[in-house]
Coordinates of C-alpha atoms in Angstrom, one line a residue:
M1 CA 19.5 0.0 6.1
L2 CA 16.4 1.3 7.8
R3 CA 13.1 1.0 5.9
T4 CA 10.2 3.4 6.3
F5 CA 7.6 0.7 5.3
Q6 CA 7.3 -3.1 5.2
P7 CA 6.8 -4.0 1.5
V8 CA 5.1 -7.0 0.2
R9 CA 7.3 -8.7 -2.4
F10 CA 5.8 -11.0 -5.0
L11 CA 7.5 -14.2 -3.9
P12 CA 6.0 -17.4 -5.2
R13 CA 4.3 -19.7 -2.7
T14 CA 7.0 -22.3 -3.3
L15 CA 10.1 -20.5 -4.4
V16 CA 12.7 -23.0 -5.7
R17 CA 16.0 -22.2 -3.9
Y18 CA 19.1 -23.6 -5.3
K19 CA 22.2 -24.3 -3.2
S20 CA 24.1 -22.2 -5.7
S21 CA 22.3 -19.1 -4.4
A22 CA 23.0 -19.8 -0.7
V23 CA 26.1 -17.6 -0.5
P24 CA 28.0 -17.6 2.8
D25 CA 27.3 -14.6 4.9
N26 CA 29.9 -12.0 5.8
A27 CA 33.3 -13.1 7.1
P28 CA 33.2 -16.5 5.4
T29 CA 36.1 -18.9 6.2
L30 CA 38.2 -20.7 3.6
L31 CA 36.3 -23.9 4.4
E32 CA 32.9 -22.2 4.1
N33 CA 33.9 -20.8 0.7
E34 CA 35.1 -24.1 -0.6
E35 CA 31.9 -25.8 0.6
W36 CA 29.8 -23.2 -1.2
L37 CA 31.8 -23.4 -4.4
G38 CA 31.6 -27.1 -4.3
T39 CA 27.8 -27.0 -4.5
L40 CA 28.0 -25.0 -7.7
D41 CA 28.0 -28.1 -9.9
D42 CA 26.2 -29.0 -13.1
N43 CA 23.0 -30.0 -11.3
A44 CA 22.4 -26.3 -10.7
A45 CA 23.0 -25.6 -14.4
M46 CA 20.2 -28.1 -15.3
A47 CA 17.8 -25.8 -13.6
H48 CA 18.6 -22.9 -15.9
D49 CA 15.9 -23.8 -18.4
A50 CA 13.4 -25.2 -15.9
N51 CA 10.1 -23.4 -15.3
I52 CA 9.5 -22.5 -11.7
E53 CA 6.1 -23.6 -10.4
S54 CA 4.7 -20.7 -8.5
K55 CA 1.5 -19.1 -7.6
N56 CA 1.7 -15.6 -6.2
T57 CA -0.9 -15.2 -3.5
I58 CA -0.5 -11.4 -3.5
F59 CA -1.0 -11.3 -7.3
D60 CA -4.1 -13.4 -7.0
K61 CA -5.6 -11.1 -4.4
H62 CA -5.2 -8.1 -6.6
Q63 CA -5.9 -9.6 -10.0
T64 CA -8.7 -7.9 -12.1
K65 CA -11.8 -10.1 -12.2
N66 CA -14.1 -9.0 -15.0
E67 CA -12.1 -6.4 -16.9
R68 CA -10.3 -8.7 -19.2
F69 CA -9.5 -8.3 -22.9
P70 CA -9.3 -11.1 -25.6
V71 CA -5.9 -12.7 -26.3
E72 CA -5.0 -15.3 -28.8
I73 CA -2.5 -18.0 -27.8
K74 CA 0.0 -18.6 -30.5
S75 CA 2.2 -21.2 -28.9
T76 CA 2.8 -22.9 -25.5
P77 CA 5.6 -24.8 -23.8
P78 CA 7.3 -27.1 -24.6
D79 CA 7.2 -25.7 -28.2
T80 CA 8.3 -22.3 -26.8
K81 CA 9.8 -21.4 -23.5
Y82 CA 6.9 -19.0 -22.7
I83 CA 3.3 -18.9 -23.6
K84 CA 3.2 -16.7 -26.7
V85 CA 0.0 -14.6 -26.9
Q86 CA -1.2 -12.0 -29.3
S87 CA -3.6 -9.1 -28.6
S88 CA -4.7 -5.8 -29.9
L89 CA -2.3 -2.8 -29.5
G90 CA -5.2 -0.9 -27.9
N91 CA -5.0 -3.2 -24.8
F92 CA -1.5 -2.0 -24.0
T93 CA -1.8 1.7 -24.3
S94 CA -4.1 4.6 -23.7
I95 CA -5.8 6.7 -26.4
N96 CA -5.1 9.7 -24.1
Y97 CA -1.5 9.5 -25.2
L98 CA -2.4 9.8 -28.8
R99 CA -4.0 13.2 -28.6
Q100 CA -2.8 14.4 -31.9
Y101 CA -4.9 11.6 -33.5
N102 CA -7.8 11.7 -31.0
K103 CA -10.7 14.0 -31.8
H104 CA -12.1 13.7 -28.3
N105 CA -9.5 15.9 -26.7
H106 CA -11.6 17.4 -23.9
T107 CA -10.5 18.2 -20.3
Q108 CA -12.1 19.9 -17.4
G109 CA -10.3 20.9 -14.2
N110 CA -7.2 18.9 -13.1
F111 CA -8.9 15.5 -13.1
V112 CA -6.6 12.9 -14.6
D113 CA -7.7 9.2 -14.7
V114 CA -5.0 7.7 -16.9
R115 CA -1.2 8.0 -16.6
I116 CA 1.5 6.0 -18.4
I117 CA 4.6 6.0 -16.2
Q118 CA 8.1 4.8 -16.8
C119 CA 9.5 2.8 -13.8
K120 CA 13.0 1.7 -13.2
S121 CA 14.5 -0.3 -10.3
G122 CA 18.1 0.2 -9.1
N123 CA 21.2 -1.6 -10.1
G124 CA 23.0 -3.8 -7.6
G125 CA 26.2 -2.4 -6.2
N126 CA 29.6 -3.9 -7.2
G127 CA 31.5 -6.2 -5.0
C128 CA 34.7 -4.9 -3.5
I129 CA 38.3 -6.1 -4.1
S130 CA 40.2 -5.5 -0.9
F131 CA 42.7 -7.2 1.4
L132 CA 43.1 -6.9 5.2
R133 CA 45.9 -4.6 6.2
D134 CA 47.3 -4.2 9.7
A135 CA 50.5 -3.3 11.5
N136 CA 52.0 -6.8 11.1
R137 CA 50.7 -7.7 7.6
R138 CA 51.1 -5.7 4.5
V139 CA 48.6 -7.8 2.6
G140 CA 46.3 -10.1 4.5
P141 CA 43.3 -12.3 3.4
P142 CA 40.6 -10.8 1.2
D143 CA 38.0 -8.7 3.0
G144 CA 36.1 -7.1 0.2
G145 CA 32.4 -6.7 1.0
D146 CA 29.3 -7.4 -1.2
G147 CA 27.5 -4.6 -3.1
G148 CA 24.1 -3.4 -1.8
D149 CA 20.9 -4.5 -3.5
G150 CA 19.3 -2.0 -5.9
G151 CA 16.1 -0.2 -4.8
S152 CA 12.7 -1.5 -5.9
V153 CA 9.6 0.2 -7.1
Y154 CA 6.4 -0.2 -5.1
V155 CA 2.8 0.9 -5.5
Q156 CA 0.1 1.4 -2.8
A157 CA -3.5 2.5 -2.8
V158 CA -4.2 5.1 -0.1
E159 CA -7.0 7.2 1.3
G160 CA -7.4 10.9 0.4
M161 CA -6.6 10.8 -3.3
N162 CA -9.1 11.1 -6.1
S163 CA -6.9 11.8 -9.2
L164 CA -3.7 10.6 -10.8
S165 CA -2.7 14.2 -11.6
K166 CA 0.2 14.3 -9.1
L167 CA 2.0 11.3 -10.4
K168 CA 5.3 11.8 -12.2
T169 CA 6.1 10.5 -15.6
R170 CA 9.1 8.6 -14.5
Y171 CA 10.2 7.0 -11.2
V172 CA 13.8 5.7 -10.7
A173 CA 14.9 3.8 -7.7
G174 CA 18.4 4.2 -6.3
D175 CA 21.3 2.0 -7.1
G176 CA 23.0 -0.1 -4.4
Q177 CA 26.3 1.2 -3.2
A178 CA 29.5 -0.7 -3.8
G179 CA 30.9 -3.0 -1.1
G180 CA 33.8 -1.8 1.0
A181 CA 36.9 -3.0 2.8
R182 CA 36.8 -4.8 6.1
Q183 CA 33.9 -7.0 4.8
L184 CA 31.5 -4.0 4.7
D185 CA 28.4 -4.5 2.5
G186 CA 27.2 -1.6 0.4
S187 CA 24.0 0.2 1.5
R188 CA 20.7 -0.7 -0.3
G189 CA 19.5 1.6 -3.0
K190 CA 16.5 3.9 -2.2
D191 CA 13.1 2.4 -2.8
I192 CA 10.4 4.3 -4.6
L193 CA 6.8 4.2 -3.4
I194 CA 4.0 5.3 -5.8
T195 CA 0.8 6.2 -4.0
V196 CA -2.5 6.1 -5.9
P197 CA -6.2 6.4 -5.2
K198 CA -8.4 3.4 -4.4
G199 CA -9.8 2.0 -7.6
T200 CA -6.6 2.3 -9.6
V201 CA -5.7 -0.6 -12.0
V202 CA -2.0 -0.9 -12.8
R203 CA -1.2 -2.7 -16.1
W204 CA 1.9 -3.3 -18.2
C205 CA 2.0 -1.2 -21.3
L206 CA 4.2 -0.1 -24.2
D207 CA 6.3 3.0 -24.4
P208 CA 4.0 5.7 -25.8
K209 CA 6.7 6.7 -28.3
V210 CA 6.8 3.2 -29.7
V211 CA 3.0 3.3 -30.0
R212 CA 3.0 6.6 -31.8
E213 CA 5.5 5.2 -34.3
M214 CA 3.2 2.2 -34.9
V215 CA 0.2 4.4 -35.4
E216 CA 2.0 6.8 -37.8
E217 CA 3.2 3.8 -39.8
D218 CA -0.4 2.4 -40.1
M219 CA -1.9 5.8 -40.8
G220 CA 0.5 6.2 -43.8
K221 CA -1.0 3.0 -45.3
S222 CA -4.6 4.3 -45.4
S223 CA -6.2 7.5 -46.8
Q224 CA -8.8 7.9 -44.0
P225 CA -7.6 5.7 -41.1
A226 CA -9.6 5.5 -37.9
L227 CA -7.5 5.5 -34.7
K228 CA -9.8 3.0 -33.0
D229 CA -9.4 0.6 -36.0
I230 CA -5.6 0.9 -35.9
L231 CA -5.5 0.2 -32.2
S232 CA -7.8 -2.8 -32.7
N233 CA -6.2 -4.3 -35.8
R234 CA -2.6 -3.9 -34.9
K235 CA -1.5 -6.9 -32.9
L236 CA 1.2 -7.2 -30.3
D237 CA 3.1 -10.3 -29.3
V238 CA 3.7 -10.8 -25.6
D239 CA 5.6 -13.5 -23.6
C240 CA 3.4 -14.9 -20.8
Y241 CA 3.5 -17.5 -18.0
G242 CA 0.8 -19.5 -16.3
R243 CA 0.3 -20.5 -12.7
S244 CA 2.8 -23.4 -13.2
K245 CA 4.8 -25.0 -16.0
E246 CA 1.9 -27.3 -16.9
D247 CA -0.6 -24.4 -17.0
T248 CA -1.0 -23.2 -20.6
T249 CA -3.4 -20.4 -19.6
P250 CA -1.6 -17.0 -19.7
K251 CA -1.7 -15.3 -16.3
Y252 CA 1.5 -13.2 -16.1
I253 CA 3.5 -11.1 -18.5
Q254 CA 7.2 -12.0 -18.3
L255 CA 9.5 -9.0 -18.0
F256 CA 13.1 -9.2 -19.0
R257 CA 16.2 -7.3 -17.7
E258 CA 19.4 -6.9 -19.7
Q259 CA 21.8 -9.0 -17.8
Y260 CA 25.4 -10.2 -18.3
P261 CA 25.7 -13.8 -19.5
A262 CA 26.5 -16.5 -17.0
G263 CA 30.2 -16.5 -16.2
E264 CA 30.7 -12.9 -17.1
G265 CA 30.4 -9.8 -14.9
W266 CA 33.8 -9.9 -13.3
L267 CA 35.8 -7.0 -11.9
F268 CA 39.6 -7.5 -12.0
K269 CA 42.4 -5.6 -10.1
D270 CA 46.1 -5.5 -11.1
K271 CA 45.8 -8.4 -13.5
T272 CA 43.7 -8.4 -16.7
K273 CA 40.7 -10.5 -17.7
E274 CA 42.8 -12.3 -20.3
Y275 CA 45.4 -13.2 -17.6
H276 CA 42.8 -14.8 -15.4
E277 CA 41.0 -16.6 -18.3
D278 CA 44.3 -18.2 -19.1
K279 CA 44.6 -19.9 -15.7
D280 CA 43.1 -23.3 -15.0
W281 CA 42.2 -22.4 -11.4
F282 CA 40.1 -19.4 -12.6
R283 CA 38.4 -21.3 -15.4
K284 CA 37.4 -24.0 -12.9
L285 CA 36.1 -21.4 -10.5
N286 CA 34.3 -19.5 -13.2
R287 CA 32.5 -22.7 -14.3
N288 CA 31.0 -23.0 -10.8
V289 CA 30.3 -19.3 -10.4
A290 CA 28.5 -19.4 -13.8
N291 CA 26.0 -21.8 -12.3
Y292 CA 25.5 -19.3 -9.5
D293 CA 24.7 -16.7 -12.1
R294 CA 22.2 -19.0 -13.7
S295 CA 20.5 -19.5 -10.4
L296 CA 20.2 -15.8 -10.1
D297 CA 18.7 -15.6 -13.6
I298 CA 16.0 -18.1 -12.6
N299 CA 15.2 -16.3 -9.3
E300 CA 14.9 -13.0 -11.1
A301 CA 12.7 -14.5 -13.8
S302 CA 10.4 -15.9 -11.1
K303 CA 9.8 -12.4 -9.7
D304 CA 10.1 -10.3 -12.9
K305 CA 6.4 -10.6 -13.9
V306 CA 3.2 -8.8 -13.6
P307 CA -0.5 -9.9 -14.1
L308 CA -1.5 -9.9 -17.7
Y309 CA -4.8 -8.2 -16.9
G310 CA -3.4 -5.8 -14.3
I311 CA -3.2 -5.3 -10.6
D312 CA -6.5 -4.2 -9.3
L313 CA -6.2 -1.9 -6.3
D314 CA -9.9 -1.8 -5.5
E315 CA -9.2 -1.6 -1.8
I316 CA -6.7 0.3 0.4
T317 CA -3.5 -1.7 0.5
E318 CA -2.1 -2.1 4.0
K319 CA 1.4 -2.9 2.6
P320 CA 3.1 -1.6 -0.6
I321 CA 3.2 -4.0 -3.5
C322 CA 6.4 -4.5 -5.5
L323 CA 6.2 -3.7 -9.2
L324 CA 9.9 -3.9 -10.1
E325 CA 12.6 -5.6 -8.0
G326 CA 16.1 -4.1 -7.7
G327 CA 19.2 -5.8 -8.9
R328 CA 21.2 -8.0 -6.4
G329 CA 24.5 -6.7 -5.2
G330 CA 27.7 -8.3 -6.5
L331 CA 29.9 -10.6 -4.5
G332 CA 33.1 -9.2 -2.9
N333 CA 36.4 -11.0 -3.2
M334 CA 36.1 -12.4 0.4
H335 CA 33.9 -15.2 -1.2
F336 CA 36.6 -16.5 -3.5
L337 CA 39.3 -17.3 -0.9
T338 CA 40.2 -21.1 -1.3
S339 CA 43.1 -23.3 -0.6
V340 CA 44.1 -22.8 -4.3
I341 CA 43.2 -19.1 -4.7
R342 CA 44.9 -17.2 -1.8
N343 CA 44.8 -13.7 -3.2
P344 CA 41.6 -13.3 -5.3
R345 CA 42.0 -10.0 -7.1
F346 CA 38.5 -10.1 -8.6
A347 CA 34.9 -9.6 -7.6
K348 CA 31.4 -9.7 -9.2
I349 CA 29.6 -6.6 -10.5
G350 CA 26.0 -5.9 -9.3
R351 CA 23.0 -7.3 -11.2
N352 CA 21.2 -5.0 -13.6
H353 CA 18.0 -3.1 -13.0
L354 CA 14.6 -3.8 -14.4
E355 CA 12.7 -1.1 -16.4
S356 CA 9.2 -1.0 -17.8
F357 CA 6.2 1.2 -18.6
F358 CA 3.0 0.8 -16.6
M359 CA -0.4 2.3 -17.3
F360 CA -2.2 3.6 -14.1
E361 CA -5.9 3.8 -14.8
L362 CA -8.3 5.1 -12.2
K363 CA -11.7 3.5 -12.1
S364 CA -13.8 5.3 -9.6
I365 CA -15.8 3.1 -7.2
A366 CA -19.4 4.4 -6.8
D367 CA -22.5 2.5 -5.8
L368 CA -24.5 3.8 -8.7
G369 CA -23.7 5.3 -12.1
L370 CA -25.8 7.8 -14.0
V371 CA -26.1 7.0 -17.7
G372 CA -27.9 9.2 -20.3
F373 CA -27.7 11.3 -23.3
P374 CA -26.1 14.8 -23.2
N375 CA -28.4 17.4 -21.5
A376 CA -30.7 14.8 -20.1
G377 CA -30.3 16.3 -16.6
K378 CA -27.8 13.9 -15.0
S379 CA -25.7 16.7 -13.4
T380 CA -28.8 18.5 -12.2
I381 CA -30.0 15.3 -10.5
L382 CA -26.7 14.7 -8.8
N383 CA -26.7 18.3 -7.6
K384 CA -30.2 17.9 -6.1
I385 CA -29.6 14.6 -4.3
S386 CA -26.0 14.9 -3.1
N387 CA -23.3 17.2 -1.9
A388 CA -21.6 17.3 -5.3
T389 CA -21.4 20.5 -7.4
P390 CA -21.1 19.3 -11.0
R391 CA -21.0 21.8 -13.8
I392 CA -24.6 22.5 -14.9
G393 CA -25.7 24.2 -18.2
S394 CA -28.4 24.1 -20.8
W395 CA -26.0 23.0 -23.5
E396 CA -24.9 19.5 -24.4
F397 CA -21.7 18.0 -23.0
T398 CA -21.7 20.2 -20.0
T399 CA -20.0 17.4 -18.1
L400 CA -16.5 16.7 -19.3
R401 CA -15.2 14.6 -16.4
P402 CA -16.7 12.1 -13.9
T403 CA -18.2 13.6 -10.7
I404 CA -19.0 11.5 -7.7
G405 CA -21.6 12.6 -5.1
T406 CA -22.4 11.2 -1.7
I407 CA -26.1 10.9 -0.7
M408 CA -26.7 11.3 3.0
R409 CA -30.1 9.8 4.0
G410 CA -30.4 10.9 7.6
S411 CA -29.6 9.3 11.0
G412 CA -29.4 5.6 11.1
Q413 CA -29.6 5.1 7.3
E414 CA -26.7 4.0 5.1
T415 CA -25.2 6.5 2.7
F416 CA -24.3 5.7 -0.9
T417 CA -22.4 7.3 -3.8
V418 CA -23.4 8.2 -7.3
A419 CA -21.2 8.9 -10.3
D420 CA -22.1 11.2 -13.1
I421 CA -20.2 10.7 -16.4
P422 CA -20.3 12.6 -19.7
G423 CA -23.3 12.0 -21.9
I424 CA -23.4 9.1 -24.3
I425 CA -24.6 9.6 -27.9
E426 CA -25.8 7.2 -30.6
G427 CA -22.8 5.7 -32.3
A428 CA -20.6 6.0 -29.2
H429 CA -19.4 2.4 -29.7
L430 CA -18.1 3.6 -33.1
D431 CA -15.9 6.1 -31.4
R432 CA -18.4 9.0 -31.5
G433 CA -18.8 11.4 -28.6
M434 CA -16.8 10.9 -25.4
G435 CA -19.1 9.1 -22.9
L436 CA -17.7 5.6 -23.4
E437 CA -14.2 6.9 -22.5
F438 CA -15.5 7.3 -19.0
L439 CA -17.8 4.3 -18.7
K440 CA -15.0 2.6 -16.8
H441 CA -15.9 4.8 -13.8
I442 CA -19.2 3.0 -13.4
E443 CA -18.2 -0.5 -14.5
R444 CA -17.8 -1.5 -10.8
S445 CA -21.1 0.1 -9.7
K446 CA -23.8 -2.2 -8.2
G447 CA -26.4 -0.4 -10.3
W448 CA -26.9 1.9 -13.2
V449 CA -29.5 4.7 -13.4
F450 CA -30.6 5.4 -16.9
V451 CA -31.7 9.1 -17.2
L452 CA -34.2 9.9 -20.0
A453 CA -35.6 13.3 -21.0
L454 CA -39.4 13.4 -21.4
D455 CA -39.1 16.4 -23.7
D456 CA -37.6 14.1 -26.3
A457 CA -39.9 12.8 -29.0
D458 CA -39.3 9.2 -28.1
P459 CA -37.7 8.5 -24.6
L460 CA -38.1 4.8 -25.1
K461 CA -35.9 4.9 -28.1
Q462 CA -33.4 6.8 -26.1
L463 CA -33.3 4.0 -23.5
Q464 CA -32.9 1.3 -26.2
V465 CA -30.0 3.2 -27.8
L466 CA -28.3 3.7 -24.4
I467 CA -28.6 0.0 -23.6
K468 CA -27.0 -0.8 -27.0
E469 CA -24.2 1.7 -26.6
V470 CA -23.1 0.5 -23.2
G471 CA -22.8 -3.1 -24.4
G472 CA -26.4 -4.5 -24.6
M473 CA -28.3 -6.6 -22.3
E474 CA -25.4 -8.9 -21.8
K475 CA -23.4 -6.1 -20.3
I476 CA -26.1 -4.9 -17.9
K477 CA -27.6 -8.3 -16.8
N478 CA -25.5 -8.2 -13.6
K479 CA -26.5 -4.7 -12.7
N480 CA -29.4 -3.3 -10.8
I481 CA -31.3 -0.9 -13.1
L482 CA -33.4 2.1 -12.3
V483 CA -34.9 4.2 -15.1
V484 CA -35.5 7.9 -14.4
C485 CA -37.7 10.0 -16.7
N486 CA -36.6 13.6 -16.1
K487 CA -38.2 16.8 -17.2
A488 CA -41.7 15.6 -16.3
D489 CA -42.7 19.3 -15.7
I490 CA -42.6 20.1 -19.4
D491 CA -46.1 20.1 -20.9
P492 CA -47.5 18.0 -18.0
T493 CA -51.2 18.4 -19.2
N494 CA -50.5 16.9 -22.6
P495 CA -51.6 13.2 -22.5
E496 CA -48.7 12.3 -24.8
S497 CA -46.2 13.2 -22.1
M498 CA -47.8 10.7 -19.8
N499 CA -47.9 8.1 -22.6
K500 CA -44.2 8.5 -23.1
F501 CA -43.5 7.6 -19.5
L502 CA -46.0 4.7 -19.5
R503 CA -44.3 3.2 -22.5
V504 CA -40.9 3.4 -20.7
Q505 CA -42.5 2.1 -17.6
E506 CA -43.9 -1.0 -19.4
F507 CA -40.5 -1.7 -21.1
A508 CA -38.8 -1.5 -17.7
R509 CA -41.4 -3.6 -15.9
E510 CA -41.0 -6.5 -18.5
R511 CA -37.3 -6.7 -17.5
G512 CA -37.8 -6.4 -13.8
W513 CA -36.5 -2.8 -13.6
D514 CA -38.0 0.0 -11.5
S515 CA -38.8 3.5 -13.0
I516 CA -39.9 6.9 -11.8
P517 CA -40.8 10.3 -13.4
I518 CA -39.2 13.4 -11.8
S519 CA -38.5 17.1 -12.4
A520 CA -34.9 17.6 -11.1
I521 CA -34.9 21.4 -11.7
N522 CA -38.1 21.8 -9.7
E523 CA -37.1 19.1 -7.1
E524 CA -40.3 17.1 -7.7
N525 CA -40.2 13.5 -6.7
I526 CA -36.6 13.8 -5.5
S527 CA -37.2 12.2 -2.1
V528 CA -38.8 9.2 -3.8
L529 CA -35.9 9.0 -6.2
I530 CA -33.4 8.9 -3.4
D531 CA -35.3 6.0 -1.8
K532 CA -35.4 4.0 -5.1
M533 CA -31.7 4.8 -5.7
A534 CA -30.8 3.5 -2.2
Q535 CA -32.7 0.2 -3.0
C536 CA -30.9 0.0 -6.3
A537 CA -27.5 0.4 -4.6
K538 CA -28.0 -2.4 -2.1
S539 CA -27.1 -5.6 -3.8
I540 CA -26.1 -7.0 -7.2
P541 CA -28.7 -9.3 -8.8
K542 CA -27.8 -13.0 -9.0

């Protein structure tokens, strides 16, 4: 079947291939079938419980680096099959999907930076039960083809997108078609490609309905429950897997598809299941084919996993990345012709789909991020230095969504981008205000620009509070920092106004930061500010 793109599948670097999965191609002869069936011995069954050592190079390339959450390891192999980890419920959902409990329900425009999406791959098509018919033979040898593989779900970061608003809530790949007579294989199910903006992180998450049930259960146990506390205190158990069977550090979340047990999944024609199970020749065949089913279980488990901390699409991806693999097509009856079984009136059904929820979170990539209290003048500054047109007003919380502006510095000079996020207030780390919800949009920035208002009674205290709310000195030690004192035009002749800036300047100098007074509304010192911002955006401190 023709493909419109060349996907990247998450195949391990060393994928263990068992002889039991090397099915003869179309038009197998009786000898080829017997040779294949002869390889389905107990040695393949021993591999059923083996861990497959693998390291997915595509996963490693797109794994998140610094945006990791704490997990507690409860048990590891060989005590348990998988690495059992426990972490807070809030790490596997979005507060945006708990709006009835969230007091920060603010929107502006059609900007959407978080979506939880249900994804489902396709089922494999069933194998066909058919026999060759021609003018000289009423019933010839079996010629039933294999079912087509189910479609897969892919994700790709592309240019030209800046929001997740156009994503659907559910994506379902097509099922593979059943095999046909004359050894015709069924067509492959239609693949699904989800395109997202650069800067999107894709993580496994829980069904929002299940999360709401958990939250409602915990809220009923407390008179004044805080949503943040519930999401932090409620723990979730997750089965994980490391880089190899010896590695006890969780790296991947293991996904599970509902699958028929080994030795099941047969289609019968004319004769019943009970009739075949009563025959010695079928029981012997089924013991071997059960080992083939187990090898498929192992191969599926090696691919049905996603990074614990998410897939970071911080760059444009040249090829789509597979999130969920489709089910494999079932075997047609042409594979079961042997010297003992001359008329196999049975075939295998297709393998089942894989279904899961994923959280798509857009983390804008700007060179600099503006951080400040509400009404400090961040949006005005962005408007004066760039081509952005953020919402500007004299009231607090004018900005309700992130805005990114591009600063053009003239011919021969590099451009850079600046992101403006909603204002942060004191106590934001205690779930007050709304600025911390958007801090993710400047987490990747090379530098942060703290914007202070000189008309405040104590701008230095403002700066100290902002540092605390964004995570303290530990959080910002790897960022370039520029301190901007805005509204320097207010009461400029008062010596106390100058003293306010000098105290801030001394505080910044002690930490190796640069600082500058400006008046954004009067466009005073703006050109110097742009030069200092350009320097701040150049490189991350060691």
